[in-house]
């Protein structure tokens, strides 16, 4: 049999088997509405290059609870606050695990990381360890100086006068990665701490972006298992190569750390040392950790924790550049609280009400994970009178929910005032309680790094807005700034922000940074 006739035969058998099984297992209640699926590929052609946008358009036509069939997989999409709350609150217990995804499987050392582990003892153990060491109020306060110092390094790098424009995303990424490095490993991962370039940082950012692209792909091999071995979109080949690059990066970190721990008189209180030592003390819930599990843990934290915060800050600065009136108001607020003789600190943030509103508005229009991270239904259930099949993949379109015209006035306009007293949603919060704006998800599987991510985005945005005025590279005028999105698991800017920062504080502030 030739390869093409083998593919055709596989497709034909899959379609017949699937139709038969679907007929036999048809539910009493109807599935939620959705566009008619094509044979075999189902609704994949409906997704296009920007699935979050296409799904938002489909939700406008079919309603906020949408059913799609992608290959052989049932997918339900929540596109309104009330539908999202049905899944993530009312039926939360049924949607606590993640669906299978071959790219995630390969990148995460066979689903060993916190994002992809099924809800259960090992997930609980890793969540507990990371809460205690990284994300508890005490841990966050203990490491406040680290965030401050790395933002100082970032400011120093931006203040360095040069005719070459600065790629903001790259510097923000180094800042967030170094904060995580110092907190988890006890040391920076990139650069010399003076804001100087490090080619490994470019490599790292490109690996993170590529992983987000691969994780965001709707891979036909996952959706029609019979086609898995053909790797028609080349996702698996790219994932394997990427995994090797990440593994080399992580193995070096772990081995170097172990060697340091072995030296006489060395004292290590960081998280990685705890993880390495925990292999000798069986945990009552999750068992011992292997090297691969430790690398999977670090990988998740570095990927989930860097690009999300840095891209949100990049979007925030882009919005401020486009709206000089809003930037001026942010600067006025920070000047009045902080003055112009020092940089902002985290302790100033609670007094910066307008800045907080700017950050919320940025999360609303530019949520870093537009389709959140998928969940899977453990059992069949009924929502709003529709049958949700067992094993259905749940996508929460947080991007569409935050632009829902039934929930937001002029949803496409960047207007921080909507979150201030007298505005339409003065009390709305992004921490998973107000389903109209859930950039971090909600419920038990809500983003574990939420508090750290929020602090980083607030501190970086406040510092950049306070310490600099901004000009776009190439003489682009603010109103011409390209605000197009590039799709992936995380929402990148199609065109990275390229800028000339102009220091605006007293000159001694910048001198003191060197
Ligand atoms: C702007 C910042 C961030 C945003 C918007 C964000 C968003 C999200 C979202 C939407 C989820 C899925 C939640 C769900 O299923 O309901 C998630 C999960 C996760 N995030 Fe974040 N994230 C951010 C920062 C961080 C940081 C700083 C870290 C770690 C250093 C992190 C680590 C994780 C992990 C480990 C999970 C998986 C949690 C689980 O499955 O139990 N995130 N994040």
Coordinates of C-alpha atoms and ligand atoms in Angstrom, one line a residue:
X1 CA 0.0 0.0 0.0
X2 CA 1.3 3.5 -0.9
X3 CA 1.6 6.1 2.0
X4 CA -1.2 8.2 0.4
X5 CA -3.6 5.3 0.1
X6 CA -2.8 4.3 3.7
X7 CA -3.7 7.8 4.9
X8 CA -7.0 7.7 2.9
X9 CA -7.9 4.3 4.3
X10 CA -7.1 5.4 7.8
X11 CA -9.2 8.5 7.3
X12 CA -12.2 6.5 5.9
X13 CA -12.1 3.9 8.7
X14 CA -11.8 6.7 11.3
X15 CA -14.9 8.5 9.9
X16 CA -17.0 5.4 9.7
X17 CA -16.1 4.2 13.2
X18 CA -16.5 7.7 14.7
X19 CA -20.0 8.2 13.0
X20 CA -21.1 4.8 14.3
X21 CA -19.9 5.4 17.8
X22 CA -21.4 8.9 17.9
X23 CA -24.7 7.5 16.8
X24 CA -24.7 4.8 19.4
X25 CA -23.6 7.1 22.2
X26 CA -25.9 10.1 21.2
X27 CA -27.0 11.9 24.4
X28 CA -30.6 12.6 25.4
X29 CA -29.9 16.4 25.6
X30 CA -28.5 18.3 22.6
X31 CA -25.0 19.4 22.3
X32 CA -24.4 23.2 22.5
X33 CA -24.9 24.9 19.1
X34 CA -22.0 25.4 16.7
X35 CA -21.1 25.4 13.1
X36 CA -21.5 22.2 11.1
X37 CA -18.3 20.2 11.2
X38 CA -16.5 19.0 8.1
X39 CA -15.8 15.3 7.7
X40 CA -12.8 14.1 9.7
X41 CA -11.2 17.6 10.4
X42 CA -14.5 18.8 11.9
X43 CA -14.4 22.5 12.6
X44 CA -10.6 23.0 12.3
X45 CA -11.0 25.0 9.2
X46 CA -13.2 27.5 11.1
X47 CA -10.4 28.4 13.5
X48 CA -8.1 30.2 11.0
X49 CA -4.8 31.8 12.1
X50 CA -6.3 33.6 15.2
X51 CA -8.4 30.9 16.9
X52 CA -9.4 33.2 19.8
X53 CA -10.8 35.8 17.4
X54 CA -12.5 33.2 15.2
X55 CA -14.1 31.6 18.3
X56 CA -15.3 35.0 19.4
X57 CA -16.9 35.5 16.0
X58 CA -18.5 32.1 16.2
X59 CA -19.9 32.8 19.7
X60 CA -21.5 35.9 18.3
X61 CA -23.3 33.7 15.8
X62 CA -24.1 30.7 17.9
X63 CA -24.1 31.9 21.5
X64 CA -21.7 32.0 24.4
X65 CA -21.7 28.2 24.9
X66 CA -20.3 26.9 21.7
X67 CA -19.7 23.3 20.6
X68 CA -16.9 22.5 18.1
X69 CA -15.8 19.2 16.9
X70 CA -12.0 19.3 16.2
X71 CA -11.1 16.1 14.5
X72 CA -12.7 13.5 16.7
X73 CA -12.5 15.6 19.9
X74 CA -15.5 17.5 21.4
X75 CA -14.6 21.0 22.3
X76 CA -16.8 23.4 24.3
X77 CA -16.0 27.1 24.3
X78 CA -17.1 29.4 27.1
X79 CA -17.4 33.0 25.8
X80 CA -19.4 34.8 28.4
X81 CA -18.9 35.5 32.1
X82 CA -21.9 33.5 33.1
X83 CA -21.0 30.4 31.0
X84 CA -17.4 30.5 32.3
X85 CA -18.7 30.6 35.9
X86 CA -20.8 27.5 35.2
X87 CA -17.7 25.6 34.1
X88 CA -15.2 27.0 36.6
X89 CA -17.4 27.4 39.6
X90 CA -20.6 25.5 39.5
X91 CA -19.2 22.4 37.8
X92 CA -15.6 23.1 38.9
X93 CA -15.0 19.6 40.3
X94 CA -15.6 18.1 36.9
X95 CA -13.1 20.3 35.1
X96 CA -9.9 20.1 37.2
X97 CA -7.5 18.3 34.8
X98 CA -6.0 19.2 31.5
X99 CA -6.7 17.4 28.2
X100 CA -4.0 15.3 26.5
X101 CA -1.7 17.4 24.2
X102 CA 1.3 15.8 22.6
X103 CA 3.5 19.0 22.5
X104 CA 2.8 19.5 26.2
X105 CA 3.6 15.8 26.9
X106 CA 7.0 16.1 25.2
X107 CA 8.0 19.4 26.6
X108 CA 6.9 18.5 30.2
X109 CA 8.8 15.3 30.4
X110 CA 5.6 13.3 30.0
X111 CA 3.1 15.5 31.8
X112 CA 5.3 15.9 34.9
X113 CA 4.9 19.6 35.3
X114 CA 2.4 21.6 37.5
X115 CA 0.4 22.8 34.5
X116 CA -0.3 19.4 32.9
X117 CA -0.3 17.1 35.9
X118 CA -3.7 15.6 36.5
X119 CA -5.6 16.8 39.6
X120 CA -4.3 14.5 42.3
X121 CA -1.6 14.0 45.0
X122 CA 1.5 14.9 42.9
X123 CA -0.2 18.1 41.6
X124 CA -1.2 19.0 45.2
X125 CA 2.4 18.4 46.4
X126 CA 4.0 20.6 43.8
X127 CA 1.4 23.3 44.3
X128 CA 2.1 23.2 48.0
X129 CA 5.9 23.4 47.6
X130 CA 5.6 26.3 45.2
X131 CA 3.1 28.1 47.3
X132 CA 5.3 27.9 50.4
X133 CA 8.6 28.8 48.6
X134 CA 7.5 31.1 45.9
X135 CA 4.0 32.5 46.1
X136 CA 2.9 32.8 49.8
X137 CA 2.5 36.3 51.1
X138 CA 5.7 35.8 53.2
X139 CA 7.7 34.4 50.3
X140 CA 6.6 37.3 48.1
X141 CA 7.6 39.8 50.8
X142 CA 10.9 38.1 51.5
X143 CA 11.8 38.4 47.8
X144 CA 10.6 42.0 47.3
X145 CA 14.1 43.3 47.3
X146 CA 14.9 40.8 44.4
X147 CA 12.1 42.2 42.2
X148 CA 13.2 45.7 43.0
X149 CA 16.9 45.1 42.2
X150 CA 16.0 43.4 38.9
X151 CA 13.7 46.3 37.9
X152 CA 16.6 48.7 38.8
X153 CA 18.8 46.7 36.4
X154 CA 16.1 47.0 33.7
X155 CA 15.8 50.7 34.2
X156 CA 19.6 51.0 34.0
X157 CA 19.6 49.2 30.7
X158 CA 16.9 51.4 29.3
X159 CA 18.5 54.6 30.6
X160 CA 21.7 53.8 28.8
X161 CA 21.7 56.3 25.9
X162 CA 22.1 54.8 22.5
X163 CA 21.0 55.6 19.0
X164 CA 19.9 51.9 18.6
X165 CA 16.3 51.4 19.6
X166 CA 15.5 49.1 22.5
X167 CA 13.4 46.0 22.1
X168 CA 11.4 46.3 25.2
X169 CA 10.0 42.7 25.3
X170 CA 13.6 41.3 25.4
X171 CA 14.6 43.4 28.3
X172 CA 11.4 42.7 30.2
X173 CA 11.9 39.0 29.7
X174 CA 15.4 39.1 31.1
X175 CA 14.1 40.9 34.1
X176 CA 11.3 38.4 34.8
X177 CA 13.6 35.4 34.2
X178 CA 16.3 36.8 36.5
X179 CA 13.8 37.4 39.3
X180 CA 12.6 33.8 39.0
X181 CA 16.2 32.6 38.7
X182 CA 17.2 34.4 41.9
X183 CA 14.1 33.2 43.8
X184 CA 14.2 29.6 42.6
X185 CA 18.0 28.9 42.0
X186 CA 19.5 31.6 44.2
X187 CA 21.1 33.3 41.1
X188 CA 20.4 35.2 37.9
X189 CA 20.1 33.2 34.8
X190 CA 21.1 35.9 32.3
X191 CA 23.5 38.8 32.0
X192 CA 25.9 40.2 34.5
X193 CA 23.3 42.1 36.5
X194 CA 24.2 45.4 34.9
X195 CA 21.6 45.2 32.1
X196 CA 24.3 44.1 29.6
X197 CA 23.3 41.8 26.8
X198 CA 23.5 38.1 27.1
X199 CA 23.1 36.0 23.9
X200 CA 21.7 33.2 25.9
X201 CA 18.8 35.5 26.9
X202 CA 17.8 35.9 23.2
X203 CA 18.0 32.1 22.8
X204 CA 15.8 31.6 26.0
X205 CA 13.1 34.1 24.9
X206 CA 13.0 32.5 21.5
X207 CA 12.5 29.0 23.1
X208 CA 9.7 30.3 25.4
X209 CA 7.9 31.9 22.4
X210 CA 8.3 28.8 20.3
X211 CA 7.0 26.6 23.1
X212 CA 3.9 28.9 23.4
X213 CA 3.4 28.7 19.7
X214 CA 3.6 24.9 19.7
X215 CA 1.4 24.6 22.7
X216 CA -1.2 26.8 21.0
X217 CA -1.4 24.8 17.8
X218 CA -4.6 22.8 17.3
X219 CA -2.6 19.7 16.2
X220 CA -4.5 17.3 13.9
X221 CA -2.4 14.5 15.4
X222 CA -4.0 15.1 18.8
X223 CA -7.4 15.4 17.3
X224 CA -7.4 12.3 15.1
X225 CA -5.1 9.9 16.9
X226 CA -4.9 7.6 13.9
X227 CA -3.0 10.4 12.1
X228 CA -0.5 10.8 15.0
X229 CA 2.4 9.0 13.4
X230 CA 2.2 11.2 10.2
X231 CA 2.9 14.4 12.2
X232 CA 1.2 16.3 9.3
X233 CA 1.8 19.8 10.8
X234 CA 5.4 19.0 11.8
X235 CA 4.5 19.9 15.5
X236 CA 6.1 16.8 17.0
X237 CA 9.3 17.2 15.1
X238 CA 9.7 20.8 16.2
X239 CA 8.7 19.9 19.8
X240 CA 11.3 17.3 20.0
X241 CA 14.0 19.6 18.8
X242 CA 12.8 22.3 21.2
X243 CA 12.7 19.8 24.1
X244 CA 16.3 19.0 23.5
X245 CA 17.3 22.7 23.7
X246 CA 15.3 23.2 26.9
X247 CA 16.7 20.0 28.4
X248 CA 20.3 21.2 27.8
X249 CA 19.5 24.5 29.5
X250 CA 17.8 22.9 32.5
X251 CA 20.3 20.0 32.9
X252 CA 23.1 22.6 33.1
X253 CA 21.2 24.5 35.8
X254 CA 20.4 21.4 37.9
X255 CA 23.9 19.8 37.6
X256 CA 25.7 23.1 38.4
X257 CA 23.4 23.5 41.4
X258 CA 24.0 20.0 42.7
X259 CA 27.8 20.6 42.4
X260 CA 27.4 23.8 44.4
X261 CA 25.4 22.0 47.1
X262 CA 28.1 19.4 47.5
X263 CA 30.8 21.9 48.3
X264 CA 31.9 22.1 51.9
X265 CA 30.4 25.0 53.8
X266 CA 27.8 25.8 51.1
X267 CA 24.4 27.0 52.4
X268 CA 21.4 26.8 50.0
X269 CA 18.0 27.9 51.0
X270 CA 16.6 28.3 47.5
X271 CA 13.7 26.3 46.0
X272 CA 15.9 24.1 43.7
X273 CA 17.9 22.9 46.7
X274 CA 14.7 22.0 48.4
X275 CA 13.5 20.1 45.4
X276 CA 16.8 18.3 45.0
X277 CA 16.9 17.4 48.8
X278 CA 13.2 16.3 48.7
X279 CA 14.3 13.2 46.7
X280 CA 15.8 11.8 49.9
X281 CA 12.6 12.5 52.0
X282 CA 9.6 10.7 50.6
X283 CA 6.7 13.2 50.6
X284 CA 3.6 11.9 52.3
X285 CA 1.4 12.9 49.3
X286 CA 3.3 12.9 46.1
X287 CA 6.4 10.7 46.4
X288 CA 10.0 11.5 45.6
X289 CA 11.0 13.8 42.7
X290 CA 13.2 12.5 39.9
X291 CA 15.6 14.8 37.9
X292 CA 13.1 14.9 35.1
X293 CA 10.4 16.0 37.4
X294 CA 12.5 18.7 38.8
X295 CA 13.4 19.9 35.3
X296 CA 9.7 19.8 34.3
X297 CA 8.9 22.0 37.4
X298 CA 11.6 24.5 36.5
X299 CA 10.6 24.5 32.9
X300 CA 7.0 25.4 33.7
X301 CA 7.9 28.2 36.1
X302 CA 10.3 29.7 33.6
X303 CA 7.9 29.5 30.7
X304 CA 4.7 30.3 32.4
X305 CA 6.3 32.9 34.6
X306 CA 8.3 35.0 32.2
X307 CA 6.5 35.7 28.9
X308 CA 3.1 36.2 30.6
X309 CA 4.3 39.1 32.8
X310 CA 6.7 40.6 30.2
X311 CA 4.2 40.6 27.4
X312 CA 1.5 42.2 29.5
X313 CA 3.9 45.0 30.5
X314 CA 4.9 45.4 26.8
X315 CA 1.2 45.8 25.9
X316 CA 0.7 48.2 28.7
X317 CA 3.5 50.5 27.6
X318 CA 2.2 50.2 24.0
X319 CA -1.2 51.4 25.1
X320 CA 0.3 54.3 27.1
X321 CA 2.4 55.3 24.1
X322 CA -0.7 55.3 22.0
X323 CA -2.6 57.4 24.6
X324 CA -0.3 60.3 25.7
X325 CA -3.2 61.7 27.8
X326 CA -3.3 58.4 29.9
X327 CA 0.5 58.2 30.2
X328 CA 0.5 61.8 31.5
X329 CA -2.1 61.0 34.1
X330 CA -0.1 57.9 35.2
X331 CA 3.0 60.0 35.5
X332 CA 1.2 62.8 37.4
X333 CA -0.1 60.2 39.9
X334 CA 3.3 58.6 40.4
X335 CA 5.1 62.0 40.6
X336 CA 2.6 63.1 43.3
X337 CA 3.2 59.9 45.4
X338 CA 6.9 59.2 44.7
X339 CA 8.3 62.5 43.4
X340 CA 11.1 62.6 40.8
X341 CA 14.0 61.9 43.0
X342 CA 13.7 58.1 43.3
X343 CA 12.3 55.1 41.5
X344 CA 8.9 53.5 42.4
X345 CA 8.9 50.7 44.9
X346 CA 6.4 48.0 45.5
X347 CA 5.3 49.7 48.7
X348 CA 4.1 52.7 46.6
X349 CA 1.8 50.5 44.5
X350 CA -1.3 50.5 46.8
X351 CA -1.4 54.3 46.6
X352 CA -1.3 54.3 42.7
X353 CA -5.0 53.8 42.0
X354 CA -5.0 55.0 38.5
X355 CA -2.0 52.9 37.6
X356 CA -3.9 49.8 39.0
X357 CA -6.8 50.7 36.7
X358 CA -4.4 50.9 33.7
X359 CA -3.1 47.4 34.5
X360 CA -6.6 46.0 34.8
X361 CA -7.5 47.6 31.5
X362 CA -4.4 46.0 29.9
X363 CA -5.3 42.6 31.3
X364 CA -8.8 43.1 29.9
X365 CA -7.8 43.9 26.3
X366 CA -4.6 41.9 26.2
X367 CA -5.0 38.8 28.4
X368 CA -1.7 36.9 28.1
X369 CA -3.4 33.5 27.6
X370 CA -6.4 34.4 25.4
X371 CA -7.9 30.9 25.6
X372 CA -6.7 30.3 29.1
X373 CA -5.1 26.8 29.5
X374 CA -7.5 24.1 28.5
X375 CA -9.3 21.8 31.0
X376 CA -11.0 18.5 30.3
X377 CA -14.4 17.2 31.5
X378 CA -13.9 14.1 33.7
X379 CA -17.6 13.1 33.3
X380 CA -20.5 14.1 31.0
X381 CA -22.6 16.9 32.5
X382 CA -25.4 19.3 31.6
X383 CA -24.8 23.1 31.3
X384 CA -27.6 25.6 30.4
X385 CA -29.7 22.7 29.2
X386 CA -27.0 21.3 26.8
X387 CA -25.1 18.1 27.1
X388 CA -21.3 18.4 27.7
X389 CA -19.8 15.1 26.7
X390 CA -17.3 13.2 29.0
X391 CA -13.8 14.0 27.8
X392 CA -14.8 17.3 26.2
X393 CA -12.0 19.8 26.0
X394 CA -13.0 23.1 27.7
X395 CA -11.6 26.4 26.3
X396 CA -12.5 29.5 28.2
X397 CA -12.2 32.4 25.8
X398 CA -11.0 35.0 28.3
X399 CA -10.2 37.4 25.4
X400 CA -13.8 37.3 24.1
X401 CA -15.3 37.5 27.6
X402 CA -13.4 40.7 28.4
X403 CA -14.6 42.3 25.1
X404 CA -18.2 41.1 25.5
X405 CA -20.4 44.2 24.5
X406 CA -23.1 42.9 26.9
X407 CA -20.7 43.3 29.8
X408 CA -18.5 46.2 28.8
X409 CA -19.3 49.7 27.4
X410 CA -17.3 50.4 24.2
X411 CA -15.3 47.2 24.9
X412 CA -12.6 48.0 22.3
X413 CA -11.6 51.3 23.8
X414 CA -8.7 51.4 26.2
X415 CA -10.3 53.3 29.2
X416 CA -8.9 52.6 32.6
X417 CA -11.5 54.9 34.2
X418 CA -14.0 52.1 33.9
X419 CA -12.3 50.5 37.0
X420 CA -12.4 53.7 39.0
X421 CA -15.1 55.0 41.4
X422 CA -18.0 56.2 39.2
X423 CA -16.9 54.0 36.3
X424 CA -18.9 51.0 35.1
X425 CA -16.9 48.4 37.1
X426 CA -15.2 50.2 40.0
X427 CA -14.8 47.0 42.1
X428 CA -14.0 44.5 39.4
X429 CA -10.9 42.5 40.2
X430 CA -8.7 40.3 38.0
X431 CA -8.1 37.6 40.7
X432 CA -10.7 35.0 39.6
X433 CA -13.8 36.3 41.3
X434 CA -15.3 38.5 38.7
X435 CA -15.8 36.3 35.7
X436 CA -16.0 39.2 33.3
X437 CA -12.3 39.5 33.6
X438 CA -10.3 36.3 34.4
X439 CA -6.9 36.6 32.9
X440 CA -5.5 34.2 35.5
X441 CA -8.4 31.7 35.2
X442 CA -10.4 30.8 38.3
X443 CA -11.0 28.1 40.9
X444 CA -8.6 25.5 42.3
X445 CA -6.5 25.5 39.1
X446 CA -6.2 29.2 38.9
X447 CA -2.7 30.5 38.0
X448 CA -0.5 29.8 41.0
X449 CA 1.9 32.6 40.1
X450 CA -0.9 35.2 40.0
X451 CA 0.3 37.3 43.0
X452 CA 3.9 37.3 41.7
X453 CA 2.8 38.1 38.1
X454 CA 0.6 41.0 39.3
X455 CA 3.4 42.5 41.4
X456 CA 5.9 42.2 38.5
X457 CA 3.5 43.7 35.9
X458 CA 2.6 46.6 38.3
X459 CA 6.1 47.3 39.3
X460 CA 7.6 47.1 35.8
X461 CA 4.8 49.2 34.2
X462 CA 4.9 51.8 37.0
X463 CA 8.7 52.1 36.9
X464 CA 8.8 52.4 33.1
X465 CA 6.0 54.9 32.9
X466 CA 7.5 57.0 35.8
X467 CA 11.2 56.9 34.7
X468 CA 10.8 57.5 31.0
X469 CA 9.0 59.3 28.2
X470 CA 8.7 57.2 25.2
X471 CA 9.4 57.6 21.5
X472 CA 8.7 54.9 18.9
X473 CA 11.7 53.7 16.8
X474 CA 11.8 54.8 13.2
X475 CA 9.8 57.9 13.8
X476 CA 6.5 56.0 13.9
X477 CA 3.8 58.2 15.3
X478 CA 1.8 56.8 18.3
X479 CA -1.4 56.6 16.4
X480 CA 0.3 54.5 13.7
X481 CA 1.6 51.9 16.2
X482 CA 0.8 48.4 15.0
X483 CA -1.4 46.7 17.7
X484 CA -1.9 43.4 15.9
X485 CA -1.7 40.2 17.8
X486 CA 0.3 37.0 17.1
X487 CA -1.5 33.9 18.2
X488 CA 0.0 31.3 20.5
X489 CA -0.8 29.9 24.0
X490 CA 0.3 33.4 25.0
X491 CA -0.6 36.5 23.2
X492 CA 2.4 38.2 21.7
X493 CA 2.5 41.5 19.8
X494 CA 2.8 40.8 16.1
X495 CA 5.4 43.5 15.9
X496 CA 7.6 43.7 19.1
X497 CA 7.7 47.2 20.6
X498 CA 10.8 49.0 19.6
X499 CA 11.4 52.2 21.5
X500 CA 13.7 55.1 22.5
X501 CA 13.2 55.7 26.2
X502 CA 13.8 59.3 27.4
X503 CA 14.7 59.6 31.1
X504 CA 12.4 62.1 32.9
X505 CA 13.5 61.9 36.6
X506 CA 16.3 63.8 38.3
X507 CA 19.6 62.8 36.7
X508 CA 21.1 61.5 40.0
X509 CA 18.4 58.8 40.0
X510 CA 19.9 57.2 36.9
X511 CA 23.5 57.8 38.0
X512 CA 22.8 55.9 41.2
X513 CA 21.8 52.8 39.2
X514 CA 25.2 52.1 37.7
Ligands
LIG1 C1 0.7 38.1 34.0 C2 0.9 37.0 34.5 C3 0.2 35.7 34.4 C4 -1.0 35.4 33.8 C5 -2.0 36.3 33.1 C6 -1.2 33.9 33.9 C7 -2.3 33.2 33.5 C8 -2.5 31.9 33.7 C9 -3.7 31.1 33.4 C10 -4.9 31.7 32.6 C11 -3.6 29.9 33.9 C12 -4.6 28.7 33.8 C13 -5.6 28.8 34.9 C14 -6.8 27.9 34.8 O1 -6.7 26.8 34.3 O2 -7.8 28.4 35.2 C15 -2.3 29.8 34.5 C16 -1.8 28.7 35.1 C17 -0.5 28.6 35.7 N1 0.4 29.6 35.8 FE1 0.1 31.5 35.3 N2 -0.1 33.4 34.6 C18 0.8 34.5 34.9 C19 2.0 34.4 35.6 C20 2.5 33.3 36.1 C21 3.7 33.2 36.9 C22 4.6 34.5 37.3 C23 3.9 31.9 37.1 C24 5.1 31.3 37.9 C25 6.2 31.8 38.2 C26 2.8 31.2 36.6 C27 2.7 29.8 36.7 C28 1.5 29.1 36.4 C29 1.3 27.7 36.6 C30 2.4 26.8 37.2 C31 0.1 27.4 36.2 C32 -0.6 26.0 36.2 C33 -1.4 25.9 37.5 C34 -2.2 24.6 37.6 O3 -2.5 23.9 36.6 O4 -2.4 24.2 38.8 N3 2.0 32.0 36.0 N4 -1.6 31.0 34.4

